[in-house]
């Protein structure tokens, strides 16, 4: 019986909510009795529980408080743990060993040993409790150079293959354990209902059934099967089912509020959780998001009443990145409310982790956190550490699979990843051009065709995955290289031209294009229009079409997008989503064998409905007025072809514009924006292309240049997410007066001094200035109501050129708060 049918039967047996909530009850209070009961696994082991009892008796209250705190490795070092015994560390999306995001697997293992050794070092008679290290291995061990990267979940959802999911979990666990790590923050079981969300690609699909079908398989792959010798064996990991609960229902807004009934929260968003708990998931991550106004990290009715008591989950609940700090009345350094609600482990990043420890210790001693609640949280953490053998296996480097770095990108693992690519591709359109002949003259176009970073997407080496060099993916193959290999083997000719230019007409053009990498915050958009304001890709497709060259479009994206014009300009259109490190899997399906028959057929089916208009961001099969371009489950194949007629390219009038993350690029501002200058002369200059940059020259009396938006911008989430304003510039001469970079909200300009940075720059050389948005917030800017996200102001003569102004995540901002850094 599937998890979804269990939920429905459970609701049928006990009855749905039949009365309205009383005035005393909140819309964010769950009623556990109407949620499904689950057979949680594994069953408790009396020997393990007896050992936990002994440990709890031997632990001081200081030891216990330490166990419920996890700190990012960018904020703590092993020496700190010799005096304060915390329970866990993690590496955030941009935290690498010793500050190196591109660290070798050996460095990861070395640091794992150092943290372990520090956790086991005691000068008193207290018990030695090993630390566990958590990491976001969300599509392979994606933080480590050389690892096998699988398609993101949106592509795997299209594959509809639980056995494949189990294999991916197994491989991911092995490659993560080889680096000495214990625990992955995966799988994500979000059932995304609004595709504007920047984490849509982390979801298997809009229907809870897909998550229900996949959850158990992924948990078994990562942890091993309960009841077998493989369960939590050394080549497996602790799994995390996340983000509990309703993360996919926030209206496309990261860390937002899921405003739905309890019935919808249960029947849609619970999705795969029952199956994951039955498969033995050992940790659950509380969501950043809220349910009807109450943050999940502080919702006792759900964390304790539903998850732990009703569904019997006996592992531990970990927070998301400082998510406890968003609970009402809390800060990142002080939040007893979250622990009392049922959070068992804080996830903390920042310089003040010791304050969190001290405050929590004080509250435990005072009884603000009851002793029974503290003991329950610690018991749950110890139970998982004992089940996974952490107490008995010694240093990470001494474990059976640690240091076996030859598993990274091994032939077996690459073959599984390539199969995943083949199965995840969805054929949206084919006017008879596919499959292609391998002996043809093939032109491959688009920068994305030869970019591992772009085909891998976010959470690939770095958090946002932006501009990661191909050298960080030494075992990967780009889509272009896979095509070249296939065509060469078939006796044809393959040429790569990023700009699509050619001298001799090819038989066919394959154009690879799509979204640049992103993760949360940066990935949120306001509508589903692909690449608003930049139609470079569309122009390339049309150029091929005009010259009579058949066009195959391979579209890389983390969500369905409005691409009607691009579909019209293509003879075949493939939704490849974010395929990961094995780009050759694309060529496997596009090209026929020597006999002219397909080598692999398309088998992917849409897990998300595809929009016919850019304002159809809420487009789910159960919604009223459901009217997609391509419905949930759609996908053509060679065996079952279909026709797609001419599509309407009309952009709806009055549609909400996207919040652009690029304020100036390719020589222009976004549509409706302007550069308003007072006392400043503007002229186009060349950097990468003709007049793709702008020269700004201030008079001796000074002046300002404001990059003005046509409406208010809410940059509050980007500010909380440590996003920075990045400006690429070139000084033509050193400024004569005081020079600032600021942004405007209302009548206030919050400015950061950058005179020193400009004066120290080499004239005529391009550089960049990085200013965290938090610098402007600290100077009084209302980050929810920005009218001009950049104002350059000088009190005297100045002459600089600007080529790019954007919002970006930079792990080590070069300029801190301007000259004051």
PDB file of C-alpha atoms in Angstrom, residues 206 560 564 606 608-613 616 618-621 623-634 647:
ATOM      1  CA  UNK A 206       3.903  18.439  -7.766  1.00  0.00           C
ATOM      2  CA  UNK A 560       9.063  24.354 -16.000  1.00  0.00           C
ATOM      3  CA  UNK A 564       6.529  29.105 -26.129  1.00  0.00           C
ATOM      4  CA  UNK A 606       6.721  15.457 -16.449  1.00  0.00           C
ATOM      5  CA  UNK A 608       5.440  19.199 -12.936  1.00  0.00           C
ATOM      6  CA  UNK A 609       2.814  20.620 -15.253  1.00  0.00           C
ATOM      7  CA  UNK A 610       4.288  22.850 -17.972  1.00  0.00           C
ATOM      8  CA  UNK A 611       2.797  26.361 -18.351  1.00  0.00           C
ATOM      9  CA  UNK A 612       1.249  27.811 -21.489  1.00  0.00           C
ATOM     10  CA  UNK A 613       1.517  31.320 -19.972  1.00  0.00           C
ATOM     11  CA  UNK A 616       0.705  30.067 -14.530  1.00  0.00           C
ATOM     12  CA  UNK A 618       0.419  27.769  -9.586  1.00  0.00           C
ATOM     13  CA  UNK A 619      -0.380  24.948 -11.982  1.00  0.00           C
ATOM     14  CA  UNK A 620      -1.094  21.617 -10.357  1.00  0.00           C
ATOM     15  CA  UNK A 621      -3.257  18.765 -11.526  1.00  0.00           C
ATOM     16  CA  UNK A 623      -6.162  22.898  -9.034  1.00  0.00           C
ATOM     17  CA  UNK A 624      -9.420  24.454 -10.295  1.00  0.00           C
ATOM     18  CA  UNK A 625      -9.251  25.611 -13.917  1.00  0.00           C
ATOM     19  CA  UNK A 626      -6.234  23.401 -14.653  1.00  0.00           C
ATOM     20  CA  UNK A 627      -5.058  24.378 -18.146  1.00  0.00           C
ATOM     21  CA  UNK A 628      -1.411  23.537 -18.836  1.00  0.00           C
ATOM     22  CA  UNK A 629       0.495  23.512 -22.083  1.00  0.00           C
ATOM     23  CA  UNK A 630       1.807  20.035 -21.242  1.00  0.00           C
ATOM     24  CA  UNK A 631       0.031  18.215 -18.384  1.00  0.00           C
ATOM     25  CA  UNK A 632       1.518  16.309 -15.480  1.00  0.00           C
ATOM     26  CA  UNK A 633       2.741  12.966 -16.830  1.00  0.00           C
ATOM     27  CA  UNK A 634       3.292  14.253 -20.380  1.00  0.00           C
ATOM     28  CA  UNK A 647       2.046  28.278 -29.678  1.00  0.00           C
TER      29      UNK A 647
END
